[in-house]
Short mmCIF file of C-alpha atoms and ligand atoms in Angstrom, two decimals:
data_model
loop_
_atom_site.label_atom_id
_atom_site.label_comp_id
_atom_site.label_asym_id
_atom_site.label_seq_id
_atom_site.Cartn_x
_atom_site.Cartn_y
_atom_site.Cartn_z
CA MET A 133 110.05 133.96 -110.61
CA PRO A 134 109.97 131.51 -107.56
CA ASP A 135 108.94 131.73 -104.13
CA PRO A 136 111.29 132.33 -101.78
CA CYS A 137 114.50 133.91 -103.12
CA VAL A 138 117.81 134.37 -101.84
CA ALA A 139 120.08 137.40 -102.94
CA GLY A 140 123.31 138.11 -103.80
CA ILE A 141 125.80 141.31 -103.95
CA ASP A 142 128.95 141.93 -105.32
CA ILE A 143 130.68 144.82 -104.26
CA GLY A 144 133.70 146.32 -106.23
CA GLY A 145 135.68 149.59 -106.67
CA THR A 146 133.79 150.16 -110.06
CA LYS A 147 130.69 148.60 -110.18
CA ILE A 148 128.03 146.70 -108.18
CA ALA A 149 126.23 143.29 -109.40
CA LEU A 150 122.95 142.57 -108.34
CA ALA A 151 121.06 139.37 -108.77
CA VAL A 152 117.99 137.26 -106.97
CA ALA A 153 118.14 133.47 -107.56
CA ASP A 154 116.01 130.45 -105.87
CA LEU A 155 116.79 128.10 -103.26
CA GLU A 156 119.19 125.96 -105.58
CA GLY A 157 121.61 128.80 -106.10
CA ARG A 158 119.96 129.29 -110.28
CA ILE A 159 120.21 132.84 -111.01
CA ILE A 160 117.05 134.07 -111.91
CA GLU A 161 117.64 138.00 -112.35
CA GLN A 162 120.46 139.57 -112.67
CA LYS A 163 122.05 143.29 -112.99
CA ARG A 164 125.17 145.61 -112.39
CA PHE A 165 125.51 149.46 -112.42
CA PRO A 166 128.61 151.92 -111.98
CA ALA A 167 129.32 152.26 -108.12
CA ARG A 168 130.96 155.59 -108.32
CA THR A 169 132.45 154.82 -105.15
CA SER A 170 134.64 157.71 -105.60
CA GLU A 171 131.48 160.39 -105.24
CA ARG A 172 128.10 158.56 -103.28
CA GLY A 173 128.95 157.32 -99.80
CA PRO A 174 128.47 153.78 -98.64
CA HIS A 175 124.82 153.95 -97.20
CA ALA A 176 123.86 155.86 -100.88
CA ILE A 177 125.55 152.72 -102.97
CA ILE A 178 124.09 149.91 -100.01
CA GLU A 179 120.15 151.64 -100.17
CA GLU A 180 120.69 151.57 -104.46
CA ALA A 181 121.49 147.74 -104.59
CA LEU A 182 118.60 147.40 -101.64
CA SER A 183 116.20 149.53 -103.39
CA GLU A 184 117.35 146.93 -106.61
CA ILE A 185 116.45 143.98 -105.50
CA GLU A 186 113.19 144.84 -104.07
CA ARG A 187 112.30 146.06 -107.86
CA MET A 188 113.27 142.68 -109.19
CA LEU A 189 111.43 140.77 -106.00
CA GLY A 190 108.41 142.97 -106.44
CA SER A 191 107.26 142.97 -110.01
CA ALA A 192 107.68 139.35 -109.81
CA GLY A 193 105.83 139.01 -106.21
CA SER A 194 108.19 137.18 -104.79
CA ARG A 195 109.66 137.05 -101.31
CA LEU A 196 113.07 137.12 -100.23
CA ASP A 197 114.64 134.75 -97.62
CA ALA A 198 118.66 135.93 -97.28
CA VAL A 199 121.07 137.91 -98.72
CA GLY A 200 125.48 137.42 -99.28
CA ILE A 201 127.26 139.49 -100.44
CA GLY A 202 130.72 139.67 -101.29
CA CYS A 203 132.96 142.66 -101.00
CA GLY A 204 137.17 143.74 -101.68
CA GLY A 205 138.42 142.81 -98.11
CA PRO A 206 139.55 143.53 -95.26
CA LEU A 207 136.79 142.19 -93.81
CA ASP A 208 135.01 141.47 -90.01
CA ARG A 209 133.00 138.96 -91.47
CA ALA A 210 131.83 137.94 -87.59
CA ARG A 211 130.98 141.25 -87.22
CA GLY A 212 129.73 141.73 -90.30
CA LEU A 213 131.58 145.08 -91.28
CA ILE A 214 133.93 146.01 -94.52
CA LEU A 215 137.26 147.95 -93.24
CA SER A 216 138.67 150.49 -94.88
CA PRO A 217 139.14 148.33 -98.24
CA PRO A 218 142.09 149.97 -100.48
CA ASN A 219 139.22 149.96 -103.33
CA LEU A 220 136.77 151.21 -101.53
CA PRO A 221 137.42 154.72 -100.27
CA GLY A 222 135.26 155.85 -97.34
CA TRP A 223 133.38 152.51 -96.80
CA ASP A 224 135.92 152.60 -92.80
CA GLU A 225 134.07 150.41 -90.35
CA PHE A 226 130.87 150.09 -92.59
CA PRO A 227 128.17 147.69 -90.95
CA VAL A 228 127.10 146.46 -94.02
CA VAL A 229 125.56 142.91 -92.62
CA GLN A 230 123.86 145.09 -89.77
CA ILE A 231 122.30 147.73 -92.43
CA VAL A 232 120.90 144.89 -94.93
CA GLU A 233 119.39 142.33 -92.00
CA GLU A 234 117.97 146.15 -90.96
CA ARG A 235 116.67 147.20 -94.09
CA LEU A 236 115.39 143.90 -95.65
CA GLY A 237 114.11 141.63 -92.53
CA VAL A 238 116.27 138.80 -93.40
CA PRO A 239 119.86 137.11 -92.68
CA ALA A 240 122.70 138.51 -94.43
CA LEU A 241 126.29 136.76 -94.69
CA LEU A 242 129.73 138.72 -95.74
CA ASP A 243 132.72 137.28 -97.25
CA ASN A 244 135.87 138.64 -99.29
CA ASP A 245 134.80 138.67 -102.70
CA ALA A 246 137.72 136.28 -103.77
CA ASN A 247 136.54 133.61 -101.59
CA ALA A 248 132.99 134.10 -102.87
CA ALA A 249 134.49 133.92 -106.23
CA ALA A 250 136.28 130.86 -105.35
CA LEU A 251 132.86 129.49 -104.30
CA GLY A 252 130.92 130.74 -107.30
CA GLU A 253 133.75 128.38 -109.28
CA HIS A 254 133.78 125.47 -107.36
CA ARG A 255 129.64 125.24 -106.96
CA HIS A 256 128.89 126.42 -110.16
CA GLY A 257 132.18 126.93 -112.69
CA ALA A 258 135.65 125.73 -113.50
CA GLY A 259 136.00 123.92 -110.55
CA ARG A 260 132.81 121.70 -110.19
CA GLY A 261 133.11 118.58 -108.89
CA TYR A 262 136.64 119.19 -107.11
CA ARG A 263 137.00 118.91 -102.89
CA HIS A 264 139.74 120.75 -102.64
CA LEU A 265 140.55 123.27 -104.85
CA VAL A 266 142.38 127.08 -105.41
CA TYR A 267 141.01 129.89 -106.92
CA ILE A 268 143.29 133.03 -108.23
CA THR A 269 141.96 136.44 -109.06
CA GLN A 270 144.57 137.75 -111.64
CA SER A 271 143.20 141.13 -112.07
CA THR A 272 143.55 144.90 -110.81
CA GLY A 273 145.03 143.23 -108.08
CA ILE A 274 145.89 139.21 -106.84
CA GLY A 275 142.76 137.56 -104.58
CA GLY A 276 142.16 134.10 -103.81
CA GLY A 277 140.32 131.09 -101.53
CA VAL A 278 141.00 127.95 -100.84
CA ILE A 279 138.42 125.47 -100.26
CA VAL A 280 139.48 122.21 -98.37
CA ARG A 281 136.33 119.23 -98.37
CA GLY A 282 134.13 121.59 -100.46
CA GLU A 283 134.64 124.22 -97.68
CA LEU A 284 136.11 127.92 -97.68
CA VAL A 285 139.28 127.83 -95.22
CA HIS A 286 139.20 131.45 -93.52
CA GLY A 287 142.15 130.94 -91.09
CA VAL A 288 143.34 133.25 -88.32
CA CYS A 289 141.55 136.81 -88.54
CA ASP A 290 139.92 135.39 -92.14
CA GLY A 291 143.81 135.70 -93.34
CA ALA A 292 143.61 132.76 -95.18
CA GLY A 293 143.88 132.65 -99.34
CA GLU A 294 145.57 135.74 -99.68
CA VAL A 295 147.94 134.57 -102.04
CA GLY A 296 148.07 137.86 -103.63
CA HIS A 297 151.11 138.61 -101.38
CA MET A 298 153.32 135.19 -100.89
CA THR A 299 156.47 136.09 -101.88
CA VAL A 300 157.59 135.12 -105.16
CA LEU A 301 160.48 137.58 -105.27
CA PRO A 302 162.50 138.33 -102.38
CA ASP A 303 163.58 141.84 -102.63
CA GLY A 304 161.01 142.74 -105.74
CA PRO A 305 159.04 145.69 -106.22
CA VAL A 306 157.35 147.40 -103.16
CA CYS A 307 153.49 145.75 -103.07
CA GLY A 308 150.38 147.96 -102.29
CA CYS A 309 150.50 145.71 -98.93
CA GLY A 310 154.04 146.92 -98.19
CA GLY A 311 155.69 144.52 -99.05
CA ARG A 312 158.24 143.12 -101.08
CA GLY A 313 157.98 141.21 -104.18
CA CYS A 314 154.78 140.14 -103.52
CA LEU A 315 152.68 137.67 -106.64
CA GLU A 316 150.53 141.12 -106.74
CA ALA A 317 153.06 142.98 -106.83
CA LEU A 318 154.92 141.15 -109.73
CA CYS A 319 151.83 139.61 -112.15
CA SER A 320 148.64 141.57 -111.50
CA GLY A 321 147.09 143.30 -114.20
CA THR A 322 148.56 146.81 -112.63
CA GLY A 323 152.23 145.10 -112.29
CA ILE A 324 152.32 144.01 -115.78
CA ALA A 325 151.76 147.62 -117.10
CA ARG A 326 154.39 148.87 -114.49
CA ARG A 327 156.87 146.70 -115.70
CA ALA A 328 155.83 147.51 -119.53
CA ARG A 329 155.88 151.38 -118.51
CA GLU A 330 159.14 151.11 -116.40
CA ARG A 331 160.58 149.19 -119.63
CA LEU A 332 159.28 151.99 -122.21
CA ALA A 333 160.66 154.62 -120.01
CA ALA A 334 164.08 152.78 -120.23
CA GLY A 335 163.91 153.33 -123.64
CA ALA A 336 163.34 149.97 -124.89
CA SER A 337 161.43 150.22 -128.76
CA SER A 338 158.13 148.55 -128.94
CA ALA A 339 154.84 148.61 -130.60
CA LEU A 340 153.84 150.24 -126.99
CA SER A 341 155.82 153.28 -127.25
CA SER A 342 153.25 154.77 -129.72
CA LEU A 343 150.98 154.03 -126.80
CA SER A 344 150.11 156.99 -123.78
CA SER A 345 151.40 155.58 -120.60
CA GLU A 346 148.03 154.68 -119.46
CA GLU A 347 146.99 153.65 -122.59
CA VAL A 348 149.65 150.63 -121.80
CA THR A 349 147.44 148.41 -119.46
CA ALA A 350 148.15 144.15 -119.42
CA ARG A 351 145.96 143.96 -122.00
CA ALA A 352 147.63 145.61 -124.60
CA VAL A 353 150.72 143.76 -123.34
CA ALA A 354 149.17 140.80 -124.24
CA GLU A 355 147.82 142.14 -126.88
CA ALA A 356 151.76 143.25 -128.08
CA ALA A 357 153.07 139.86 -126.75
CA ARG A 358 150.87 137.63 -129.19
CA ALA A 359 152.14 140.14 -132.29
CA GLY A 360 155.20 139.21 -131.53
CA ASP A 361 156.73 142.46 -130.06
CA THR A 362 160.06 141.83 -127.94
CA LEU A 363 159.43 144.37 -124.95
CA ALA A 364 155.66 143.01 -124.37
CA SER A 365 157.12 138.57 -124.92
CA GLU A 366 159.46 139.47 -122.70
CA VAL A 367 157.24 140.95 -119.91
CA TRP A 368 154.90 139.14 -120.52
CA ASP A 369 157.01 135.97 -119.97
CA GLU A 370 158.40 137.31 -117.00
CA MET A 371 155.14 137.41 -115.33
CA ILE A 372 154.24 133.94 -115.72
CA HIS A 373 157.80 132.90 -114.36
CA TYR A 374 156.65 134.14 -111.01
CA LEU A 375 153.00 133.01 -111.61
CA ALA A 376 154.41 129.95 -111.94
CA VAL A 377 156.38 130.46 -108.86
CA GLY A 378 153.55 130.97 -106.87
CA VAL A 379 150.96 128.77 -108.24
CA GLY A 380 153.82 125.74 -107.71
CA ASN A 381 154.43 126.77 -104.24
CA LEU A 382 150.45 125.90 -103.63
CA PHE A 383 150.70 122.61 -105.81
CA ASN A 384 153.55 121.62 -103.20
CA ALA A 385 151.41 123.39 -100.11
CA LEU A 386 148.34 122.45 -99.96
CA ALA A 387 148.27 119.86 -103.49
CA PRO A 388 144.71 120.55 -104.64
CA GLU A 389 143.11 118.84 -107.11
CA ALA A 390 142.88 121.96 -109.28
CA ILE A 391 143.95 125.75 -109.68
CA VAL A 392 141.36 127.72 -111.50
CA ILE A 393 142.34 131.20 -112.23
CA GLY A 394 139.87 134.14 -113.09
CA GLY A 395 140.32 137.56 -113.85
CA GLY A 396 140.81 140.14 -116.43
CA VAL A 397 144.54 139.11 -116.92
CA SER A 398 143.00 135.21 -117.47
CA GLU A 399 141.28 136.44 -120.67
CA ALA A 400 144.20 135.86 -122.05
CA GLY A 401 143.75 131.74 -122.26
CA GLU A 402 146.11 129.95 -123.54
CA GLN A 403 148.70 132.43 -123.92
CA LEU A 404 148.69 132.58 -119.95
CA PHE A 405 147.42 129.17 -119.51
CA ALA A 406 149.78 127.03 -121.61
CA PRO A 407 153.39 127.88 -120.32
CA LEU A 408 151.63 128.52 -117.16
CA ARG A 409 150.86 124.80 -117.32
CA GLU A 410 154.13 123.47 -118.55
CA ARG A 411 156.43 125.81 -116.07
CA VAL A 412 154.28 125.17 -113.19
CA ARG A 413 154.98 120.88 -113.84
CA GLU A 414 158.97 122.01 -114.02
CA ARG A 415 158.69 123.45 -110.34
CA ALA A 416 156.44 121.55 -108.62
CA ARG A 417 157.98 118.15 -108.64
CA MET A 418 156.88 116.08 -105.47
CA LEU A 419 152.95 115.75 -108.03
CA PRO A 420 152.92 113.69 -110.77
CA PRO A 421 152.46 116.24 -113.77
CA GLU A 422 149.96 114.41 -114.42
CA LYS A 423 147.76 116.09 -110.96
CA ILE A 424 148.89 119.70 -112.21
CA ASN A 425 145.92 120.63 -113.32
CA ILE A 426 145.49 124.25 -114.19
CA LEU A 427 142.08 125.99 -115.29
CA GLN A 428 140.47 128.90 -116.43
CA ALA A 429 137.71 130.13 -114.38
CA SER A 430 134.44 129.57 -116.55
CA LEU A 431 132.23 132.24 -115.21
CA GLY A 432 133.95 135.32 -116.84
CA GLY A 433 133.23 138.48 -114.48
CA ASP A 434 130.38 136.38 -112.72
CA SER A 435 132.27 134.18 -110.17
CA ALA A 436 132.06 136.73 -106.88
CA LEU A 437 128.00 137.00 -108.09
CA HIS A 438 127.43 133.48 -107.32
CA GLY A 439 129.74 133.42 -104.79
CA ALA A 440 127.02 135.63 -102.81
CA VAL A 441 124.98 134.15 -103.61
CA ILE A 442 125.55 131.27 -102.35
CA LEU A 443 126.58 132.70 -98.95
CA ALA A 444 122.91 133.95 -99.09
CA GLN A 445 121.95 130.04 -99.34
CA ALA A 446 124.26 129.77 -95.91
CA ALA A 447 122.66 132.54 -94.41
CA ARG A 448 119.40 130.76 -95.19
CA ALA A 449 120.68 127.44 -93.60
CA ARG A 450 122.13 129.23 -90.70
CA ARG A 451 119.17 130.81 -90.02
CA ALA A 452 117.64 127.58 -89.63
CA GLU A 453 119.93 126.35 -87.56
CA PRO A 454 120.83 129.03 -85.13
CA THR A 455 122.96 126.82 -82.67
CA SER A 456 125.42 125.75 -85.32
ZN1 ZN B 282 152.11 142.34 -100.70
#
């Protein structure tokens, strides 16, 4: 293992992913373990993560230089606090940066996990080589990160990039944020499953009718749609319609060189991307069609972990230039 190293931590609602990397950001060793956030407090979970990083370093005798942390928002990046994220009950005003810095004696940097994933895809994944990029994670929820001239845009209160809460259907279904008709309410994995369950409850017949309510997931909808099921195809098609509204708005507003989509729903591949590209080209008419560049993320579930390592590199660079 190279010496010194940096480490990345990706904190999710159900799992923690860790990586130790060289100073160029190449991951040398990585690990993930279940977080069981509902059973254990944040202190115990972070302590387990830090002990594991020490074990990875110790077996190679390497020194640690910095840590980057990606976590679901909301966050206070400047103060290094995790602020009551909906997927991490009990993590209220949790001073993760201070705890990591004091425990390991190295600088740490925090950003939200969608921004981290945007950094990861930009540096190492599908977004390599682009200076202007939007990343969207289409998973249980929908998050995003905006990169302009190679840098993340954070905006006021670090609120930029929340593409999941763009309105795509005025007065549409209620979203977790309290608004209505957000992209997340209509196109997240949770939203897709809910739309399918509503239609089944209304009595529509479908291959999905034989499943229990919990088994009607976005993945089950995608599979049934591929097999030609009418209800599932309608739900999938409706999701792509609203996703095209949101993605088209982003092309019109920002004209990025590419929009990269990752997260569990995007694993449907061309079943999602082929119709999406076609419909966004119909909508985003201020750009030539060949500039509507929509790509599938290429780092799988590791986009945010790669991003956490990039945050560690930034923490290291910041320490080297304390006045900047
Ligand atoms: Zn919302």
